[in-house]
Short mmCIF file of C-alpha atoms in Angstrom, two decimals:
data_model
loop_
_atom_site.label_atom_id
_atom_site.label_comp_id
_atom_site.label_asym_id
_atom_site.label_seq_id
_atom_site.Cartn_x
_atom_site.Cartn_y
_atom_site.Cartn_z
CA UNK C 726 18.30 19.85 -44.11
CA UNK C 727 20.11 19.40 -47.48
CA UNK C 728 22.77 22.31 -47.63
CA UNK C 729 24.39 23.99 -51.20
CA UNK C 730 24.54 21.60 -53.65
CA UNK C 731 24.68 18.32 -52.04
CA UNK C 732 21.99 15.64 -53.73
CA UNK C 733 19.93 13.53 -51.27
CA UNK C 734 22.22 10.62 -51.91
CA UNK C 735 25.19 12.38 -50.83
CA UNK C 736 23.31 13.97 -47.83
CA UNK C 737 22.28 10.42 -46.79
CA UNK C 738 25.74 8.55 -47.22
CA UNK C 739 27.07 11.91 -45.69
CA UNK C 740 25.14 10.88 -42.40
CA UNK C 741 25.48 7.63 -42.50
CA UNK C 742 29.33 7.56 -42.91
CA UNK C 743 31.37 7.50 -39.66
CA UNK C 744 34.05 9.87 -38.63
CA UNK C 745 37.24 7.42 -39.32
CA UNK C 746 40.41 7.69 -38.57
CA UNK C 747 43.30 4.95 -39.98
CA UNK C 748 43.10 3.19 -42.62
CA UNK C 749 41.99 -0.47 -42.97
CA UNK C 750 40.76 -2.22 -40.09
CA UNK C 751 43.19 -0.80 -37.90
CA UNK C 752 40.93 2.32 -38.67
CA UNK C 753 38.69 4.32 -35.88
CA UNK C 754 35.23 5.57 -35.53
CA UNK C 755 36.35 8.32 -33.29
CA UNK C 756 32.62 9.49 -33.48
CA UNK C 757 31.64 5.73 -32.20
CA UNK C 758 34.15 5.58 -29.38
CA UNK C 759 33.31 9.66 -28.46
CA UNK C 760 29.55 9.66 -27.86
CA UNK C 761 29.49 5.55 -26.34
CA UNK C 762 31.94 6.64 -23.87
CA UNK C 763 30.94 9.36 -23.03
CA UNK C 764 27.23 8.28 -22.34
CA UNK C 765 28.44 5.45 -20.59
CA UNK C 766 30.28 7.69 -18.12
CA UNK C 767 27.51 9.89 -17.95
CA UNK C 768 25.21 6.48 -16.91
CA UNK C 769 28.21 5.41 -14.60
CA UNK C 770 28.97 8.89 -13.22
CA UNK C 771 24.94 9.80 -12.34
CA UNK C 772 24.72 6.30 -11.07
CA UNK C 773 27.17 6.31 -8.63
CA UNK C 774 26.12 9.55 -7.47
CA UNK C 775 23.34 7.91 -5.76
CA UNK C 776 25.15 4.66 -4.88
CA UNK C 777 27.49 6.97 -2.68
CA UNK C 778 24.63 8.49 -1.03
CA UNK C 779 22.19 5.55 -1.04
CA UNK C 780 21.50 4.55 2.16
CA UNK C 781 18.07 2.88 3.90
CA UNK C 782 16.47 6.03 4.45
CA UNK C 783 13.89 8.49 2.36
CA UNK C 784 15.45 8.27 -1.01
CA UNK C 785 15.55 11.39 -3.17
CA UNK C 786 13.84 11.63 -6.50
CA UNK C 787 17.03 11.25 -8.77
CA UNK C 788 17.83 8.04 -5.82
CA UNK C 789 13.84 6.98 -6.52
CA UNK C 790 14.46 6.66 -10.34
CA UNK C 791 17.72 5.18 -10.33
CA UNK C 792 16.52 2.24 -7.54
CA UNK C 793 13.20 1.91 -9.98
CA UNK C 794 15.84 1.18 -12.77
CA UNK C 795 17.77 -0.91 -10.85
CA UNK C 796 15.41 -3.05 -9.44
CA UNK C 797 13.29 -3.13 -12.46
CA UNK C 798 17.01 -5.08 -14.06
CA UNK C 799 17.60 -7.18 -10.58
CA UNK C 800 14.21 -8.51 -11.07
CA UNK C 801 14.77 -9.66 -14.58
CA UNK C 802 17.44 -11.35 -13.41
CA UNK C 803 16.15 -12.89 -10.58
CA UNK C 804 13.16 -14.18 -12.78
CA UNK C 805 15.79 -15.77 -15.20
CA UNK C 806 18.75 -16.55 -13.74
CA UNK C 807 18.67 -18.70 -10.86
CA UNK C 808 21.41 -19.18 -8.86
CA UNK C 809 24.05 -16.64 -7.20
CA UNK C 810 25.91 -14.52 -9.56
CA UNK C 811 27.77 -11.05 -9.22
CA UNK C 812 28.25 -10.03 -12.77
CA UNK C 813 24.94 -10.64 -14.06
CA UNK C 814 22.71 -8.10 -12.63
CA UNK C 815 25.20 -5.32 -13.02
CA UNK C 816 26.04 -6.54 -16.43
CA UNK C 817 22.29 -6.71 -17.35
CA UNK C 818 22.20 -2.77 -15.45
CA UNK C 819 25.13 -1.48 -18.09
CA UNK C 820 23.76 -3.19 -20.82
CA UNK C 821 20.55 -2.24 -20.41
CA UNK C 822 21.09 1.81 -19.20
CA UNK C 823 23.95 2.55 -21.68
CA UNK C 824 22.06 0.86 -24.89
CA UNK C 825 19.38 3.03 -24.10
CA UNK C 826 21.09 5.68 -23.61
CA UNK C 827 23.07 5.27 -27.32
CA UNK C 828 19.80 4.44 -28.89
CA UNK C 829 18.28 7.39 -27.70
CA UNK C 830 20.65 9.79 -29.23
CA UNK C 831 18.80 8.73 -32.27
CA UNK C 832 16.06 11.25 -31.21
CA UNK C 833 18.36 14.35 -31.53
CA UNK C 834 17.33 15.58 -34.61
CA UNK C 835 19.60 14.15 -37.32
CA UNK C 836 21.44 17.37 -38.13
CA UNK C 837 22.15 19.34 -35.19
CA UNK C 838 24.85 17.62 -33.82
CA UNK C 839 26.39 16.58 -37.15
CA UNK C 840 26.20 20.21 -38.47
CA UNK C 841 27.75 21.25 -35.13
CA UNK C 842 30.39 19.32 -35.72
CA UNK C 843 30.93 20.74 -39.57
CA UNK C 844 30.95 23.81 -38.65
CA UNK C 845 32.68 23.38 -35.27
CA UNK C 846 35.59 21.62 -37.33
CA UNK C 847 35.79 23.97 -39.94
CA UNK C 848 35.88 26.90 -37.51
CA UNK C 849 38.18 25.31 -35.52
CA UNK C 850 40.46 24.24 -38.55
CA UNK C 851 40.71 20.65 -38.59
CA UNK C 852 39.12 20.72 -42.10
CA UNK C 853 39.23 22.89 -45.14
CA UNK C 854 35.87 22.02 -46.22
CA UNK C 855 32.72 21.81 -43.57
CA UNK C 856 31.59 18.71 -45.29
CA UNK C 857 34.56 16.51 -44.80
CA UNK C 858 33.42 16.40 -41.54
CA UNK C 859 31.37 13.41 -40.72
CA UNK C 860 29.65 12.56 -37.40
CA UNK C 861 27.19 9.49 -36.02
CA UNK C 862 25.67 10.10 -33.33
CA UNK C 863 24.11 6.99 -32.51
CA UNK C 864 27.02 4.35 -31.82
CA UNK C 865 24.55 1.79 -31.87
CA UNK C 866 23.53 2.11 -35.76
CA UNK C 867 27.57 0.96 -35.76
CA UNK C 868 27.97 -2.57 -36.22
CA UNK C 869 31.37 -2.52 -33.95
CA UNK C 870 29.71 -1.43 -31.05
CA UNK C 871 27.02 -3.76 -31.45
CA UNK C 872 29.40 -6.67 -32.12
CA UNK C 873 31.73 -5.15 -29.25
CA UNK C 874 28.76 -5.79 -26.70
CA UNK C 875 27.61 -9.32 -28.36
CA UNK C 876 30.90 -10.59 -28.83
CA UNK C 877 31.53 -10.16 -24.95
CA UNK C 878 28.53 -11.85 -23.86
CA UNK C 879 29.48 -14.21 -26.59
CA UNK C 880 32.93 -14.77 -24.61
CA UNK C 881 30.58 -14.60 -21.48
CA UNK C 882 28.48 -17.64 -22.69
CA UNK C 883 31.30 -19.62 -23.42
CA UNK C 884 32.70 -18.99 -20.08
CA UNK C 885 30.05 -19.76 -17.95
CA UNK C 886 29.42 -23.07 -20.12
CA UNK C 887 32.59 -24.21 -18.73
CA UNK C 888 32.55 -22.52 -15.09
CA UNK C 889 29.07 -24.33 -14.52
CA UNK C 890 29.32 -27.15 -16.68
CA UNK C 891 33.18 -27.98 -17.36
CA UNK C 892 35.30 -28.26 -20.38
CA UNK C 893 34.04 -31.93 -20.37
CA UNK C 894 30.45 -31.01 -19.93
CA UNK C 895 30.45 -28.14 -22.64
CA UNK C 896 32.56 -30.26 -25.09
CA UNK C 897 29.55 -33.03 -24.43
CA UNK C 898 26.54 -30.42 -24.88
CA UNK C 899 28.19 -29.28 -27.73
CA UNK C 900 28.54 -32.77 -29.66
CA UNK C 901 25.57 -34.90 -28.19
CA UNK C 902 22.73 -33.10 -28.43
CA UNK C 903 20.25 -32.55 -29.94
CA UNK C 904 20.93 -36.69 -31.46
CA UNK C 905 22.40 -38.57 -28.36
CA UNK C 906 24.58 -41.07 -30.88
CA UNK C 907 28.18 -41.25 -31.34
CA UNK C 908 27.47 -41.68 -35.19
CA UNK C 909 26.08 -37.95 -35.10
CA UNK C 910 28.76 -35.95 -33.22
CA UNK C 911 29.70 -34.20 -36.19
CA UNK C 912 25.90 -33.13 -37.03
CA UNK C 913 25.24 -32.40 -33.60
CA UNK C 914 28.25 -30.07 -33.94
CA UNK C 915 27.29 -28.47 -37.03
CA UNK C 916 24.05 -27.70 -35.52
CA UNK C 917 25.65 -26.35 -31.76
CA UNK C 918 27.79 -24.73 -33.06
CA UNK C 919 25.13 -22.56 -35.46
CA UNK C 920 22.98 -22.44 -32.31
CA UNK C 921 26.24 -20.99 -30.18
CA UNK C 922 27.29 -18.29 -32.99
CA UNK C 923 23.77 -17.27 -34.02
CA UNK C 924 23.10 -15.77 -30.19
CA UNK C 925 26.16 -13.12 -30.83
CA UNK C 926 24.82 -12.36 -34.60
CA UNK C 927 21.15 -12.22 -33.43
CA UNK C 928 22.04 -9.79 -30.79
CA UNK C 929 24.33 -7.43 -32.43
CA UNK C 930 22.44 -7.99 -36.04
CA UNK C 931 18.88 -7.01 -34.07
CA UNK C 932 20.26 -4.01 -32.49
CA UNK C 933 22.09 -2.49 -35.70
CA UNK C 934 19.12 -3.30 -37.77
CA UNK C 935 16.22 -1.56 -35.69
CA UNK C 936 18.61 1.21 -35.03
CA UNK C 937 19.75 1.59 -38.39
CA UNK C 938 16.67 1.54 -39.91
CA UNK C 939 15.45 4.02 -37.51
CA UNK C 940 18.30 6.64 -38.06
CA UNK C 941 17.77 5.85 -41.58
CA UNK C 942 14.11 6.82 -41.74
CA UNK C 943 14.89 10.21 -39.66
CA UNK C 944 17.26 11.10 -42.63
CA UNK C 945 14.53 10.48 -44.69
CA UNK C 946 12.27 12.94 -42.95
CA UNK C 947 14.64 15.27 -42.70
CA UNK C 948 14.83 15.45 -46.19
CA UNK C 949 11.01 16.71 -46.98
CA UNK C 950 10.93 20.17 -46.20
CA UNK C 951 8.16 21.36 -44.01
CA UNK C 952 6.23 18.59 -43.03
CA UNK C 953 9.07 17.03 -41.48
CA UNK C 954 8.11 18.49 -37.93
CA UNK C 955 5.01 16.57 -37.63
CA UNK C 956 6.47 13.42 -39.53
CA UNK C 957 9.83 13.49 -37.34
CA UNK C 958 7.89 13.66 -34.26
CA UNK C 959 5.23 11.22 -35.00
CA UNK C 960 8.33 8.90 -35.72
CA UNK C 961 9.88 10.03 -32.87
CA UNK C 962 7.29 9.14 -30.67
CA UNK C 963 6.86 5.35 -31.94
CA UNK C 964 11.12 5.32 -31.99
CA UNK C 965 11.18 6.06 -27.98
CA UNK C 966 9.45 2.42 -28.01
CA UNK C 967 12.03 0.81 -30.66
CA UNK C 968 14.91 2.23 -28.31
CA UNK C 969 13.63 1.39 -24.86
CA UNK C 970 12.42 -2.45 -26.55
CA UNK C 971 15.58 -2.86 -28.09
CA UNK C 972 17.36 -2.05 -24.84
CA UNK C 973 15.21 -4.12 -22.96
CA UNK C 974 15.42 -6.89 -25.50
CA UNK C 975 19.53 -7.06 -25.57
CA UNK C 976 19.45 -7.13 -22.08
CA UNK C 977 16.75 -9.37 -21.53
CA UNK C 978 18.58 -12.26 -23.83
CA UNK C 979 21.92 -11.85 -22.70
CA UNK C 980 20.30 -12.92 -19.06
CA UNK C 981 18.55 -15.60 -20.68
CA UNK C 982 21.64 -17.07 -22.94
CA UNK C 983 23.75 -16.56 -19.44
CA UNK C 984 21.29 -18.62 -17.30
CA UNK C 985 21.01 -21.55 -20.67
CA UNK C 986 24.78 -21.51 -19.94
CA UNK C 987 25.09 -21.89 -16.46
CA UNK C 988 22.80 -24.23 -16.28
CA UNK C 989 22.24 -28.26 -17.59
CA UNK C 990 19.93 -29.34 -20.14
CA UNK F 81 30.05 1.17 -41.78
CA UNK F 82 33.03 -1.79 -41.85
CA UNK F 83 34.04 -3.80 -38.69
CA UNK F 84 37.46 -2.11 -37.71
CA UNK F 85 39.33 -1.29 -34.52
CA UNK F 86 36.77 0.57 -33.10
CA UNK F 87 35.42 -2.92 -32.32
CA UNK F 88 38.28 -3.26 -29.75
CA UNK F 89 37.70 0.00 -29.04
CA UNK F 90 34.13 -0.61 -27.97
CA UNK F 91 34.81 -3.95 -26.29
CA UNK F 92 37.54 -2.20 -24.00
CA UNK F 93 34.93 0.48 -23.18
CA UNK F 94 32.26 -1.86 -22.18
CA UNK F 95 34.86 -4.30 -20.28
CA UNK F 96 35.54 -0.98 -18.28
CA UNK F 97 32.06 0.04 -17.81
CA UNK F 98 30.55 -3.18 -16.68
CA UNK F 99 33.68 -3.63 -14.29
CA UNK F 100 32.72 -0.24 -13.00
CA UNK F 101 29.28 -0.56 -12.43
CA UNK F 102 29.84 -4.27 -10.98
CA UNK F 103 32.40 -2.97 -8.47
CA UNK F 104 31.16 0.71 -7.17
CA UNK F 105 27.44 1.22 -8.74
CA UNK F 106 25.50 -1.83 -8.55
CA UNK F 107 26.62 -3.35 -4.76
CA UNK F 108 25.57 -0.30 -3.12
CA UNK F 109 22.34 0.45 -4.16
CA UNK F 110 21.21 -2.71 -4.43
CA UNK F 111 22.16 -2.88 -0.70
CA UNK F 112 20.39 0.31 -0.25
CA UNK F 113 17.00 -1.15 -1.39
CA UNK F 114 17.19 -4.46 0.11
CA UNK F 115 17.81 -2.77 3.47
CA UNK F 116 14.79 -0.02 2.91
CA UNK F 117 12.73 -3.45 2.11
CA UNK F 118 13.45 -5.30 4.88
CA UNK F 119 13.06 -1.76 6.98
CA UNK F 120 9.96 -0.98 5.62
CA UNK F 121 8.69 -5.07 6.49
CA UNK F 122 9.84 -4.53 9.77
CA UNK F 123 7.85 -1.50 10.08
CA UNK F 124 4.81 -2.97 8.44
CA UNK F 125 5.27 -5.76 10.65
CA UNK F 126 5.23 -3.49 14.10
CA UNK F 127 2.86 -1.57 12.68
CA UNK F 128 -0.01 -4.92 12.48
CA UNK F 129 1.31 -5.79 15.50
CA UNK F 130 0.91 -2.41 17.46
CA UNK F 131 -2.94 -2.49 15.88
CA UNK F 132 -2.87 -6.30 17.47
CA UNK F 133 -1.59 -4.71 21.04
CA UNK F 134 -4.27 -1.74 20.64
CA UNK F 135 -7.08 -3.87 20.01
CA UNK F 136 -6.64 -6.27 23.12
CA UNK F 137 -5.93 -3.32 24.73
CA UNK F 138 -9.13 -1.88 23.91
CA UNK F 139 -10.66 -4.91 25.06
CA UNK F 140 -9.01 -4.99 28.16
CA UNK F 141 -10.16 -1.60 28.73
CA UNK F 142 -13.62 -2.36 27.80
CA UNK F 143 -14.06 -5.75 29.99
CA UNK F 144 -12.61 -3.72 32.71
CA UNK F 145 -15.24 -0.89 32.30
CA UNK F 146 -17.95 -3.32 32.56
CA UNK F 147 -16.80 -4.66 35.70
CA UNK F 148 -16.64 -1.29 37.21
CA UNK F 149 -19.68 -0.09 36.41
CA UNK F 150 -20.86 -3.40 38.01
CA UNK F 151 -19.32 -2.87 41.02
CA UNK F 152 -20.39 0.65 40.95
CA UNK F 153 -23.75 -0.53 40.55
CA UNK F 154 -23.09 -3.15 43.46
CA UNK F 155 -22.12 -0.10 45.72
CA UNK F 156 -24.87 2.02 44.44
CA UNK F 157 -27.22 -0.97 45.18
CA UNK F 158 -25.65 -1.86 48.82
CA UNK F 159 -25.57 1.91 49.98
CA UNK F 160 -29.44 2.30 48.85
CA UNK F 161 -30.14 -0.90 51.11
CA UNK F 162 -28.04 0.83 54.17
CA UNK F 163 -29.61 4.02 54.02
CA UNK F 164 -32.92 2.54 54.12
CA UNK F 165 -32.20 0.39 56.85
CA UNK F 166 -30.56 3.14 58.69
CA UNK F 167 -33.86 5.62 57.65
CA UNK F 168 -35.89 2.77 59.69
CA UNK F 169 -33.87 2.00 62.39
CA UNK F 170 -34.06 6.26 63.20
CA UNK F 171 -37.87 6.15 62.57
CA UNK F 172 -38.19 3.18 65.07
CA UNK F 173 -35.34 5.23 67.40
CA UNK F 174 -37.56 8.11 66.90
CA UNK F 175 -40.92 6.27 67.67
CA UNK F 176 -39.35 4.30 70.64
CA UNK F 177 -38.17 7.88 72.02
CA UNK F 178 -41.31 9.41 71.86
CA UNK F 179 -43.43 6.70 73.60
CA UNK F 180 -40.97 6.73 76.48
CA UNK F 181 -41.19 11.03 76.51
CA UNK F 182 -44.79 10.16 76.20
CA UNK F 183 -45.16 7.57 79.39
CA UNK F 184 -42.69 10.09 81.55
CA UNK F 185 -45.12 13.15 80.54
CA UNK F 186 -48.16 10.50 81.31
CA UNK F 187 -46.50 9.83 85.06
CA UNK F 188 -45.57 12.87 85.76
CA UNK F 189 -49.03 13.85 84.91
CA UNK F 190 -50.52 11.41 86.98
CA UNK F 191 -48.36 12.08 89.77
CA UNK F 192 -48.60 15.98 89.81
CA UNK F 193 -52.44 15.10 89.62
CA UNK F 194 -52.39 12.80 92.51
CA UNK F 195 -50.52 15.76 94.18
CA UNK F 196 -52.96 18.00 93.49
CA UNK F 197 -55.73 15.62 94.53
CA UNK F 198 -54.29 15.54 97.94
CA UNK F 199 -53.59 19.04 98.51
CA UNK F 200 -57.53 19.78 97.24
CA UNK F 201 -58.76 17.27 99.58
CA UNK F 202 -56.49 18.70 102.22
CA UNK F 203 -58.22 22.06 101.18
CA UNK F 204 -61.45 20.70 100.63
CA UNK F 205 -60.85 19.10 103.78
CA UNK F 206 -59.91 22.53 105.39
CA UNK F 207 -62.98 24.42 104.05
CA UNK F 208 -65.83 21.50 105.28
CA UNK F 209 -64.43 21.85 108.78
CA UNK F 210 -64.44 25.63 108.53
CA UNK F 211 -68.01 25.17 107.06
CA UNK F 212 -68.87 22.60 109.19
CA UNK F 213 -67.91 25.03 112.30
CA UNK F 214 -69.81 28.07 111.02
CA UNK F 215 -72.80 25.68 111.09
CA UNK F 216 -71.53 23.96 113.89
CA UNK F 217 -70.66 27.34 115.88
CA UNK F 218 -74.24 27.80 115.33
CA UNK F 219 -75.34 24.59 117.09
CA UNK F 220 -72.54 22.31 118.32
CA UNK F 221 -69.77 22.74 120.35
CA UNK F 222 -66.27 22.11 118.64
CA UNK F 223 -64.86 19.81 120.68
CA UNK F 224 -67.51 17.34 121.49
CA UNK F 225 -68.09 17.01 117.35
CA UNK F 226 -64.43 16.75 116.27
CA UNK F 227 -64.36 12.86 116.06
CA UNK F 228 -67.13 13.13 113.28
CA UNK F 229 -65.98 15.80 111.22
CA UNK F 230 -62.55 14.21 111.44
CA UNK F 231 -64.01 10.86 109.71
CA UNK F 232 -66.30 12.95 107.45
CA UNK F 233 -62.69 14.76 106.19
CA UNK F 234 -60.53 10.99 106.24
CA UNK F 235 -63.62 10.25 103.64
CA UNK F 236 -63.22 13.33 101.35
#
C-alpha cells in the first residue's frame, strides 16, 4: 500500500527504517525493544501458565503443546550436549520460542501495524505528520537484536571454555591447534580466533539476513497492486518455513557451539 | 538499521528472559513430563504384568477344570459301578427271598396235604367200615369181624 505521494523508494526505506530515539549510538529502536519484549513476555507469561499448573496428571491442550515444545528443545539438547547443565535447555527453550515468535511477526501483513502506528501517532499527537512515524515489526530483521542474542551466547561460549576447560586449557585450545608447534602459536591464533568470532557473526548475520530478506520481499509484494493477495500468501506460506528453520537453526547451533565448549577436543 | 543502544537494550531483555524461563518456566514442566513418563512406564509396566498374572491365572483355572471334570468323571464312573452292584445284590436278595417263600409255600403244601391225607383215610377209613357193616350186617356179625376190618382200615 503506497499512500499520497510517496515513491516506492521512500515507501520501502519508510518500512525498513526503525523508530529511533537518541542520537548516535546511544540512540533507541523503541520499536525493537517494544514488540521483542513484549513477545518474550507473552512466551514467558503463557509458559508459565502451564508450569504453575503442570503437574503428572491429564495435561490440557494448551499444557499438551507447550510440553510438545518443550520436550521437542530438551531432546535437542540431550542429543547434543552431554553432560549436566541447567542453563542450556531453558536457554535453547527462550531462544528457540521467542525467535520464532519475532520472526513470525513478519507474517502480519507489512502495513497494518505500521499504518496503525501512523495514524495512531498522529491521532494521538506525538507527530505532526503521519509519516514521521516509523515502525518494525519484526525485531529480528534488526541487527541489534540479533547481535544482542549472539553476542550472549558468544559470552556464553567463552565462559563455558573456561568453566569446563580452564583459563589454561582455553588459552592452550586457542594457540595449539589446529598445528601442535610452538613455532605456530601465532597462526594457530589467527585462525581460533576467526573460528571463535565467526560463530557470533554467523548466527546473528544468518538470522538478520533470512529475515531481512524476507520482510524485504513482503514490501515488495505489497507494492503490486492486486495480485499481491495471492503473491503475499504464496510467500507467506514458504516464509512460515524460513521462520520456524531459522528458529530452529539459532537454537540448534548455540547447543552445538555450547557442547564444542564444554567439552575437549 | 545501525548497531546502537538498543543492542544493550536487547541483551538486557534476553539476560532477563532466559533467567526467567531458567528459574520458574523450564524446572517445572520439565518435572511435569518426566514424572507423567515415568507414571505412564509404571503403568505400562503393571499393565504387562497384570496380563502376565491373568494368563497364569487362566491357566490355573483351566488345569484345575480338567482335574474336576476328571474327578467328576471318577465319581460318575464309581457311582455307575455301585449302583450296579447294588441292582445285583437286590436281584440275588430278591431271588434268594423268593426260593425260601417258595420252599415254605412247598412245606406247607406238603404238610396241609399230608393232613388231609390222614383225615381222608380216617374218612375213607370211616366209610369202608360203615360199608363194610351194611354188607357185613347182611352176613357177619360185628364183633366177631372187627379184627379184619380193623387191619383192612390200618392198610388204607
Amino acid at each position: 500500500m503506497i499512500s499520497g505521494e510517496q515513491t516506492p523508494t521512500q515507501y520501502i526505506q519508510h518500512h525498513l527504517q526503525n523508530w529511533t530515539v537518541g542520537e548516535g549510538f546511544w540512540a533507541v529502536n523503541v520499536d525493537t525493544i517494544f514488540w521483542s519484549v513484549l513477545l518474550g513476555v507473552l512466551f514467558l507469561w503463557s509458559f508459565r501458565r502451564v508450569a504453575k499448573k503442570s503437574s503428572a496428571g491429564v495435561p490440557g491442550k494448551w499444557q499438551c503443546f507447550v510440553e510438545m515444545i518443550v520436550e521437542f528443545v530438551d531432546n535437542s539438547v540431550k542429543e547434543s550436549f552431554h553432560g549436566k547443565d541447567k542453563l542450556i535447555a531453558p536457554l535453547a527453550l527462550t531462544i528457540f520460542v521467542w525467535i520464532f515468535l519475532m520472526n513470525l511477526m513478519d507474517l502480519i501483513p507489512v502495513d497494518w501495524l505500521p499504518t496503525a502506528a501512523m495514524y495512531g501517532g498522529y491521532w494521538l499527537g506525538f507527530v505532526d505528520d503521519p509519516h514521521d512515524v516509523y515502525m518494525k515489526v519484526v525485531p529480528t530483521t534488526d541487527l541489534n537484536t540479533t547481535f544482542a542474542l549472539s553476542l550472549s551466547v558468544f559470552a556464553l561460549i567463552i565462559i563455558y571454555s573456561i568453566k569446563y576447560k580452564g583459563v589454561k586449557g582455553f588459552a592452550k585450545e586457542m594457540t595449539f591447534t589446529p598445528f601442535n608447534h610452538w613455532a605456530l602459536i601465532p597462526v594457530n591464533f589467527v585462525l581460533e580466533s576467526i573460528t571463535l568470532l565467526a560463530k557470533p557473526a554467523s548466527l546473528a548475520l544468518r538470522l538478520f539476513g533470512n529475515l531481512y530478506a524476507g520482510e524485504l520481499i513482503f514490501i515488495l509484494i505489497a507494492m503490486i497492486g492486486f495480485w499481491q493477495l495471492p503473491a503475499h500468501f504464496a510467500w507467506a506460506v514458504f516464509h512460515i518455513l524460513v521462520i520456524t528453520l531459522q528458529a530452529f537453526i539459532f537454537m540448534m547451533l548455540t547447543i552445538v557451539y555450547l557442547s564444542m565448549a564444554s567439552s575437549e577436543h | 538499521m545501525n548497531i546502537n543502544a538498543t543492542l544493550i537494550g536487547q541483551t538486557i531483555a534476553f539476560i532477563v528472559f532466559v533467567w526467567f524461563c531458567m528459574k520458574f518456566v523450564w524446572p517445572p514442566i520439565i518435572n511435569a513430563i518426566e514424572e507423567r513418563q515415568k507414571k505412564i512406564a509404571d503403568g505400562l509396566n503393571a499393565g504387562e504384568r497384570a496380563q502376565k498374572d491373568l494368563e497364569k491365572a487362566q491357566q490355573e483355572i483351566a488345569e484345575q477344570l480338567k482335574e474336576a471334570k476328571q474327578q467328576a468323571a471318577e465319581i460318575i464312573e464309581q457311582s455307575k459301578k455301585r449302583g450296579a452292584k447294588i441292582v445285583e445284590e437286590e436281584t440275588q436278595r430278591g431271588h434268594e427271598e423268593r426260593e425260601k417263600i417258595v420252599a415254605a409255600g412247598h412245606e406247607e403244601v406238603a404238610a396241609e396235604r399230608n393232613r388231609v391225607r390222614e383225615e381222608l383215610r380216617k374218612q375213607v377209613a370211616v366209610l369202608a367200615v360203615s360199608g363194610a357193616q351194611k354188607i357185613i350186617e347182611r352176613e357177619i356179625d360185628k364183633d366177631a369181624h372187627s379184627d379184619i376190618v380193623e387191619k383192612l382200615v390200618a392198610e388204607l
